[in-house]
Coordinates of C-alpha atoms in Angstrom, one line a residue:
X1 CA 0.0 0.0 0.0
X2 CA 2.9 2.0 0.3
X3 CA 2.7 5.4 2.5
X4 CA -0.4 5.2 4.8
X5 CA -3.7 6.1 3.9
X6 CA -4.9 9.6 4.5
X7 CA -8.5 9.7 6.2
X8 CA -10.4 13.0 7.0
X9 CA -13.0 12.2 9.7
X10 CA -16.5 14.1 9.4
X11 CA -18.7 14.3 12.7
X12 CA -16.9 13.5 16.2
X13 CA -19.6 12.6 18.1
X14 CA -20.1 9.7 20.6
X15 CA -19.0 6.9 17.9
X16 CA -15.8 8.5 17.2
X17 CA -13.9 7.3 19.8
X18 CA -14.4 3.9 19.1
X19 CA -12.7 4.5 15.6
X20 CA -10.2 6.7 16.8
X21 CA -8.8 3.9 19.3
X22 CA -8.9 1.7 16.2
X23 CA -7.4 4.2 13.6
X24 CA -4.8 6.6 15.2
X25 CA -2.3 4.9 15.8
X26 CA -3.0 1.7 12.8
X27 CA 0.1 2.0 10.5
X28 CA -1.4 2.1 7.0
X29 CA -3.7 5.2 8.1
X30 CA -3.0 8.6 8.8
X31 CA -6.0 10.7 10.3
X32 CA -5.0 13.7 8.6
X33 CA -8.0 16.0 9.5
X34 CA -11.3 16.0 11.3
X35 CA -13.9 18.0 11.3
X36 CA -17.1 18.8 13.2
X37 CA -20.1 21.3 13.3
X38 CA -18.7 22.0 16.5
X39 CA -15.5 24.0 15.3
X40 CA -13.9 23.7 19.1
X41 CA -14.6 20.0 19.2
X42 CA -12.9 19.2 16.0
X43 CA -9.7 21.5 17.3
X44 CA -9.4 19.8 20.7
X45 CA -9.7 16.4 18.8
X46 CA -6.8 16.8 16.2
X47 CA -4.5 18.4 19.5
X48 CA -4.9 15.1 20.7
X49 CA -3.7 13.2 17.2
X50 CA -0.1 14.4 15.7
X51 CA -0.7 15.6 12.3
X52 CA -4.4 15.9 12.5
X53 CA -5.6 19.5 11.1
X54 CA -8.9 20.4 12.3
X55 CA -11.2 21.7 9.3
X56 CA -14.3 23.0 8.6
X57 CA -16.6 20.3 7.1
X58 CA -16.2 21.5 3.5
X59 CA -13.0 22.1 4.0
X60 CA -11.7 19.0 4.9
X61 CA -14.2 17.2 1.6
X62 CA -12.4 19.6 -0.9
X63 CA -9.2 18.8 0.3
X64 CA -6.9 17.3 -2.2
X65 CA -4.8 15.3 0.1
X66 CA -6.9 12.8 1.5
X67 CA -8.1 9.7 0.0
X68 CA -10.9 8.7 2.0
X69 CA -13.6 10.0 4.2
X70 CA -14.7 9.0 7.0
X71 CA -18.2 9.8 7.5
X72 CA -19.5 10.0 11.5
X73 CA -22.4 12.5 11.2
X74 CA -26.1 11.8 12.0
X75 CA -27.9 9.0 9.6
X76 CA -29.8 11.7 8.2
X77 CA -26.5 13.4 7.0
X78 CA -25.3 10.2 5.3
X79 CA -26.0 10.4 2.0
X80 CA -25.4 14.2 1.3
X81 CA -21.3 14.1 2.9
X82 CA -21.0 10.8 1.0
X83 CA -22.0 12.4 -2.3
X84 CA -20.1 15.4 -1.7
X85 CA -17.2 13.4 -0.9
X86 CA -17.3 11.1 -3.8
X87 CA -18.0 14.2 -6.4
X88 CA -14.6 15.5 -5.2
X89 CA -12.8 11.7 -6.1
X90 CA -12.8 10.5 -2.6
X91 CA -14.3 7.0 -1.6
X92 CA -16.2 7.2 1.4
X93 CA -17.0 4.7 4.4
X94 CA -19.8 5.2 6.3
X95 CA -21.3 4.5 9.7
X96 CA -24.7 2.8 9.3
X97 CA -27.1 3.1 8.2
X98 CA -25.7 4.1 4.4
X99 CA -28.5 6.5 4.3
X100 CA -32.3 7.4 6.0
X101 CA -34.0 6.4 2.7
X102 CA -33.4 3.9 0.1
X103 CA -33.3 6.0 -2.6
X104 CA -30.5 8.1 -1.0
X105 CA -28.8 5.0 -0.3
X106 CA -28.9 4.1 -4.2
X107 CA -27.8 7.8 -5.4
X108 CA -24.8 7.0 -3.3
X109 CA -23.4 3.7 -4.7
X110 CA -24.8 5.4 -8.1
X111 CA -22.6 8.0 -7.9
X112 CA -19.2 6.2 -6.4
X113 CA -19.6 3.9 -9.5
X114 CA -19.5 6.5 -11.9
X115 CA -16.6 8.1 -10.3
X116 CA -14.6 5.1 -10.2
X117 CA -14.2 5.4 -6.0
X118 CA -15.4 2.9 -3.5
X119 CA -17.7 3.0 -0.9
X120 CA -18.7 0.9 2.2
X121 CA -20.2 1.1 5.5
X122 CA -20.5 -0.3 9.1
X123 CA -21.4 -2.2 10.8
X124 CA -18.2 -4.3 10.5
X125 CA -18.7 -6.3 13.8
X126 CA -20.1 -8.8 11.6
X127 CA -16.1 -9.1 10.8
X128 CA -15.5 -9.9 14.3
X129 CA -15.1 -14.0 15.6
X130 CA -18.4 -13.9 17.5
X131 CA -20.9 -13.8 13.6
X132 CA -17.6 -15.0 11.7
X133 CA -17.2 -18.0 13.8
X134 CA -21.6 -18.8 13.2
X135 CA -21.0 -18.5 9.7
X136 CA -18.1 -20.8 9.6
X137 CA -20.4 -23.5 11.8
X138 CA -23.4 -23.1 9.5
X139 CA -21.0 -23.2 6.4
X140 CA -19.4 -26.6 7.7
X141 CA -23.1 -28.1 7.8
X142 CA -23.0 -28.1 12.1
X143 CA -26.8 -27.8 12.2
X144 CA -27.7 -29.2 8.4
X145 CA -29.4 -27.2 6.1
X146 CA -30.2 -24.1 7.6
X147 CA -34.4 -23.1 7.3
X148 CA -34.5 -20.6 10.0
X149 CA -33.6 -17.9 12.1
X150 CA -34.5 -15.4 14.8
X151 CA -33.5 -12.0 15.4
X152 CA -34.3 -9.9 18.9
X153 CA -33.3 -6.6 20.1
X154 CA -35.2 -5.2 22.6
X155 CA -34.3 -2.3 24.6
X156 CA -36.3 0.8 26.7
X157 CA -34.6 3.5 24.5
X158 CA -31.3 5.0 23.4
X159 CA -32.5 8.6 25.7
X160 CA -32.0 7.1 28.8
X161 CA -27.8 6.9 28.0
X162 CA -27.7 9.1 25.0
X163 CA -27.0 12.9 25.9
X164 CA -28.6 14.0 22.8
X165 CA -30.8 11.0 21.2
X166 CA -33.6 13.5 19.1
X167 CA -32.1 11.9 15.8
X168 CA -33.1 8.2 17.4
X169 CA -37.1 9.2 17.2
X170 CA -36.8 11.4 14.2
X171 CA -37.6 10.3 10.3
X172 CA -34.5 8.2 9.9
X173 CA -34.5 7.3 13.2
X174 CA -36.3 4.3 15.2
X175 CA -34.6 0.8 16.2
X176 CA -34.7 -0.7 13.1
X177 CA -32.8 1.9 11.4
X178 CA -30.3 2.3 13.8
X179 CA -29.9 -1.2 15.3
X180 CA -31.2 -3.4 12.2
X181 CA -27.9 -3.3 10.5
X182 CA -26.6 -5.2 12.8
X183 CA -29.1 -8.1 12.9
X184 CA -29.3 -7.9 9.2
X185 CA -26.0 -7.6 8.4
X186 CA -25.4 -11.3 10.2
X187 CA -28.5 -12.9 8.9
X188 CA -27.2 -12.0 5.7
X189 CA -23.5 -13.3 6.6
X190 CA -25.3 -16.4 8.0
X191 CA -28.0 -17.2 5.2
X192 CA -27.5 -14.7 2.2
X193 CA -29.3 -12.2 1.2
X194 CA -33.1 -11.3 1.5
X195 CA -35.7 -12.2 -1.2
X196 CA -38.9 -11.0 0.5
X197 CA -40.0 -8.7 3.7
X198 CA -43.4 -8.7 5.8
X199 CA -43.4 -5.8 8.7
X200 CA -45.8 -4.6 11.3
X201 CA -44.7 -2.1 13.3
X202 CA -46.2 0.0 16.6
X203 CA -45.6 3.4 18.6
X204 CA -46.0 3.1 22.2
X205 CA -45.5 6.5 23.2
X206 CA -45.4 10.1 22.1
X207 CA -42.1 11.3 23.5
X208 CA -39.5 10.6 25.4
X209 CA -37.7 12.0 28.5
X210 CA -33.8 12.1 28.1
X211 CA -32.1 10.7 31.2
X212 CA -28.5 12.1 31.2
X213 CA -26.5 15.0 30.1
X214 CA -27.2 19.1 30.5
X215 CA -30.8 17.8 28.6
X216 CA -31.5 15.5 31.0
X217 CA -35.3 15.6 31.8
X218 CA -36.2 17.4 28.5
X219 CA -38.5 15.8 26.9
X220 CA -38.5 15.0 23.0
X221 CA -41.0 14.0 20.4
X222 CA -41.3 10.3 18.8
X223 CA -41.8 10.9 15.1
X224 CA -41.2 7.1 13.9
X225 CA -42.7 3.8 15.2
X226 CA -40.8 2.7 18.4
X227 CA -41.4 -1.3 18.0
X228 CA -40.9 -2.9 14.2
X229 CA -41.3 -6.2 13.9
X230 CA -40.7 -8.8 10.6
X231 CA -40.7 -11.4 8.9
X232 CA -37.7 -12.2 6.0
X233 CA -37.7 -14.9 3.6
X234 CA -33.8 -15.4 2.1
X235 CA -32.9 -16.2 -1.3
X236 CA -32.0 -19.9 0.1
X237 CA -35.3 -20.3 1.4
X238 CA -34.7 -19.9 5.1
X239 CA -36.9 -17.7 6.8
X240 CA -35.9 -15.3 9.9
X241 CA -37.9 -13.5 12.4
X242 CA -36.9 -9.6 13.4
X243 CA -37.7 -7.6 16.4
X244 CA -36.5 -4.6 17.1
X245 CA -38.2 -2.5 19.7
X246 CA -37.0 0.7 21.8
X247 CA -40.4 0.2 24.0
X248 CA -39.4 -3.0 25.7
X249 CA -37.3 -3.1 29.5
X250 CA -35.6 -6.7 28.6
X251 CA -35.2 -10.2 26.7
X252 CA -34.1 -13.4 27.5
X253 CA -33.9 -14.1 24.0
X254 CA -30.7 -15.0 22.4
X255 CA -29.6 -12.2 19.7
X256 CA -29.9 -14.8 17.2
X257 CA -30.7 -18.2 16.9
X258 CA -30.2 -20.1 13.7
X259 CA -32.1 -23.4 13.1
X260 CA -30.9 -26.6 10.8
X261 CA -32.2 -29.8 10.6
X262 CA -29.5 -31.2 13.0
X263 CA -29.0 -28.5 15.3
X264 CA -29.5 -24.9 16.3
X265 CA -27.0 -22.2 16.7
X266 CA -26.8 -19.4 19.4
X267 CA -25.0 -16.3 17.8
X268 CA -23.6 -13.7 20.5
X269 CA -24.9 -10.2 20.2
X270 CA -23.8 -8.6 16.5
X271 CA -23.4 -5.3 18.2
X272 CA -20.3 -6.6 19.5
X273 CA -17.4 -7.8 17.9
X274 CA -17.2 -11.3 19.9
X275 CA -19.0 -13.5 22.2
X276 CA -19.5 -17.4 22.6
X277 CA -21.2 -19.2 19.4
X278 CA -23.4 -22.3 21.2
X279 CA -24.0 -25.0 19.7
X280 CA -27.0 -27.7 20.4
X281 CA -27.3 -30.6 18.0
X282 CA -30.1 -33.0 17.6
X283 CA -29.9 -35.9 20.3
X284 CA -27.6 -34.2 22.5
X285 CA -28.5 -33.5 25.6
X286 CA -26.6 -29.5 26.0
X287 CA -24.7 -26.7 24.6
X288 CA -21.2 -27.0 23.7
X289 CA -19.6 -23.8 23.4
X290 CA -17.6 -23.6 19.9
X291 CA -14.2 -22.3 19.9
X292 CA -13.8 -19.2 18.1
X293 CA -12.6 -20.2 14.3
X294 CA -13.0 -17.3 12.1
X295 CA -13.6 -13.4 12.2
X296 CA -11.3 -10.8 12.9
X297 CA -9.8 -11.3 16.8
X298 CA -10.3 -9.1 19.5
X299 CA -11.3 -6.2 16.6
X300 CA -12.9 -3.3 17.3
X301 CA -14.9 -0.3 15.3
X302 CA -12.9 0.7 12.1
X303 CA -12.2 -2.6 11.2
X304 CA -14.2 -2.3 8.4
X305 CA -12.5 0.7 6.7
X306 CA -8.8 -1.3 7.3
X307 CA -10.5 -4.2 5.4
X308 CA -11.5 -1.7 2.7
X309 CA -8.2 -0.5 2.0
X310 CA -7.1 -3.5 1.6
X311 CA -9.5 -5.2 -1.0
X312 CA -9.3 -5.6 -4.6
X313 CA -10.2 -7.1 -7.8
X314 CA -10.0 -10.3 -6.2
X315 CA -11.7 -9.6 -3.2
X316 CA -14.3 -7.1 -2.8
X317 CA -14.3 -5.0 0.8
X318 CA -16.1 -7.1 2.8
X319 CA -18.5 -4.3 5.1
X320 CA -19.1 -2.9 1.4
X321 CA -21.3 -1.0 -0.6
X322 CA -23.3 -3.5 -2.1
X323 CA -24.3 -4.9 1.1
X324 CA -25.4 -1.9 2.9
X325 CA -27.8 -1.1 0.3
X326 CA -29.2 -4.2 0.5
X327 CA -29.4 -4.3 4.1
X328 CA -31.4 -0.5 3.7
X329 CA -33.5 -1.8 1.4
X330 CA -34.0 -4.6 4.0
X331 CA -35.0 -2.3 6.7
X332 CA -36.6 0.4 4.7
X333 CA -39.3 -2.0 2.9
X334 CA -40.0 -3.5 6.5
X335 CA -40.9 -0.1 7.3
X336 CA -43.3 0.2 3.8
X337 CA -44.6 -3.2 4.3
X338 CA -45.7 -2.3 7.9
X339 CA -47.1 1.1 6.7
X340 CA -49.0 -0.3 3.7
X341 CA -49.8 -4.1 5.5
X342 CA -48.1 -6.2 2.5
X343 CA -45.6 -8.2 1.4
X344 CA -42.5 -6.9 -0.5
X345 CA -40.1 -8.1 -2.9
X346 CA -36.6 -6.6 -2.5
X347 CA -35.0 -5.0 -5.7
X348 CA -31.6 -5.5 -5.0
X349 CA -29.2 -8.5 -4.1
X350 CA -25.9 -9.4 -2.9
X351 CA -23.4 -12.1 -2.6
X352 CA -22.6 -13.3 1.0
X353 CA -19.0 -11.1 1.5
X354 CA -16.1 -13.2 1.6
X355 CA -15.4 -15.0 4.9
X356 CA -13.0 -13.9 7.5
X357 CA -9.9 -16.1 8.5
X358 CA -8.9 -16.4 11.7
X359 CA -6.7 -13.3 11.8
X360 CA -5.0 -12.5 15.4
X361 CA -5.0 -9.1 16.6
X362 CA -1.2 -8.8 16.1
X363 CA -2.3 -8.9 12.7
X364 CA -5.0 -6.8 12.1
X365 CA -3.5 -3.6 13.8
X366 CA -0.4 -4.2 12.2
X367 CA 2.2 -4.7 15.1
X368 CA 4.3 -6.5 12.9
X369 CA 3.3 -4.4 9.1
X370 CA 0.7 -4.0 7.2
X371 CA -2.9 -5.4 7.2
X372 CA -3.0 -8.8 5.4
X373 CA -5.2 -9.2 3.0

């Protein structure tokens, strides 16, 4: 790859710190300017990182010296910094969702493909050994031929953590928008992509109180159905059930369960990079616990975007483009299908990324050169 990669990082909110522990120090990247509507934000961030610059935002997307942006702001900001960025020649990765609407989503990839840049997008914790490791099982024929899966995420609301959660209950918002691309992401890692969507979703409440912060106890409207729930029938055949709610206190649920004729699969949380992948096969009488076998070890947020410089003609980037657009067109015809009470068949497709070796952490961040491929 030669000299590291020069990154300019729009929006420093919350999620920014998890990439900057990932990214600052990484060898084939250079954070070479950040910026944030918050000018004194972005200035006490790049003191903190040797040759940062801090920038205004369109600043730092006209500058001619990076290569890739970083984009951090709000989901409904998504599309428009990625377009700007890939108009001025710069390939773009993306915290999820890609965009708040499909079609913004499409205009996206549109646009990197006719500028000859790349473009891909979190969540990359679907890199990680905890869904790498259930893929690997289901791929090896542990359970049999997989027909079905579960998905549950149920939580009472990102306001009682989040200092400023408006964009969580505004148009783009809602916890299938923001925490769908996870579950979807590693159903489609586990059984392909998705062929068909059925979605009814609710609203349990009007607003919300935020619970920490100098807001705290300011209360906010809910503009988007709180509790979405689904039904998804994969290109293989398998069928998976989705919840996602912000209205709920708890679940005993496991994140995801997979089922196969010969056994069933408990996937850890794919908000997180690891966990234990369980195991139960018919006529036995427990769980085994599978040893981790694949996925990126002990990774963390950004990840994805080391991945992405690395891939090529050979090997696509494996949090890419292709498959954030089909996961938004996942979530956002859920949403229609609720709205309009009927079924929906997807427009779009994707090949299951490439699978993840077993790569130690030594490797990944480069303690001993670059990123393998």
């Amino acid at each position: 790859m030669g000299d590291a990669h020069r990154i300019g990082i729009v929006g420093l909110g919350v999620i920014s710190r998890a990439y900057l522990g990932t990214l600052a120090e990484h060898p084939d990247v250079q954070i070479a300017a950040v910026a944030d509507l918050d000018a004194a934000r972005a200035a006490e961030v790049a003191q903190q990182l040797p040759g940062t610059e801090a920038l205004g935002v369109e600043d730092l997307l006209a500058a001619p010296d990076l290569h890739t942006v970083l984009n951090l702001t709000t989901p409904a900001a998504h599309a428009d910094i990625a377009l700007d960025a890939i108009g001025r020649g710069k390939h773009v990765y993306t915290e999820k969702p890609l965009a708040s609407a499909f079609e913004d989503g499409t205009a996206v990839i549109d646009a990197a493909a006719a500028a000859g840049v790349g473009v891909a997008c979190a969540p990359d914790t679907v890199l990680g050994t905890g869904t790498q490791t259930a893929r690997a099982a289901v791929d090896a024929g542990l359970i049999g031929r997989p027909f079905a899966a579960s998905a549950v995420m149920v939580t009472p609301g990102h306001e009682r953590w989040h200092p400023n959660p408006d964009f969580y209950y505004a148009p783009g918002g809602g916890p299938l928008l923001d925490m769908g691309p996870y579950y979807i992401s590693a159903l489609v890692q586990l059984l392909g992509p998705v062929r068909t969507v059925t979605g009814a979703s609710s609203r349990l409440r009007g607003e919300r109180v935020i619970g920490s912060g100098p807001r705290q106890g300011e209360r906010i409207p809910v503009e988007v159905d709180s509790h979405v729930s689904g039904v998804l029938e994969h290109a293989g055949g398998a069928l998976s059930t989705l919840t996602t709610s912000f209205d709920g206190v708890t679940t005993t649920a496991a994140p995801i369960e997979v089922h196969g004729e010969r056994g069933t699969l408990a996937v850890p949380d794919p908000n997180h990079f690891d966990g234990e992948v369980r195991l139960f096969e018919l006529g036995g009488t427990d769980w085994r616990t599978l040893e981790p076998s694949a996925g990126y070890a002990d990774a963390a947020r950004g990840i994805g975007l080391l991945d992405f410089l690395r891939a090529d003609d050979r090997r696509p980037p494996r949090a890419g483009g292709d498959v954030a657009l089909h996961v938004l067109e996942t979530m956002t015809a859920l949403l229609r299908s609720a709205a309009e009470g009927r079924r929906i068949t997807l427009t779009t497709s994707v090949e299951r990324p490439e699978p993840v070796p077993l790569t130690p952490a030594w490797m990944w961040k480069g303690a001993q050169g670059r990123l393998p491929m």
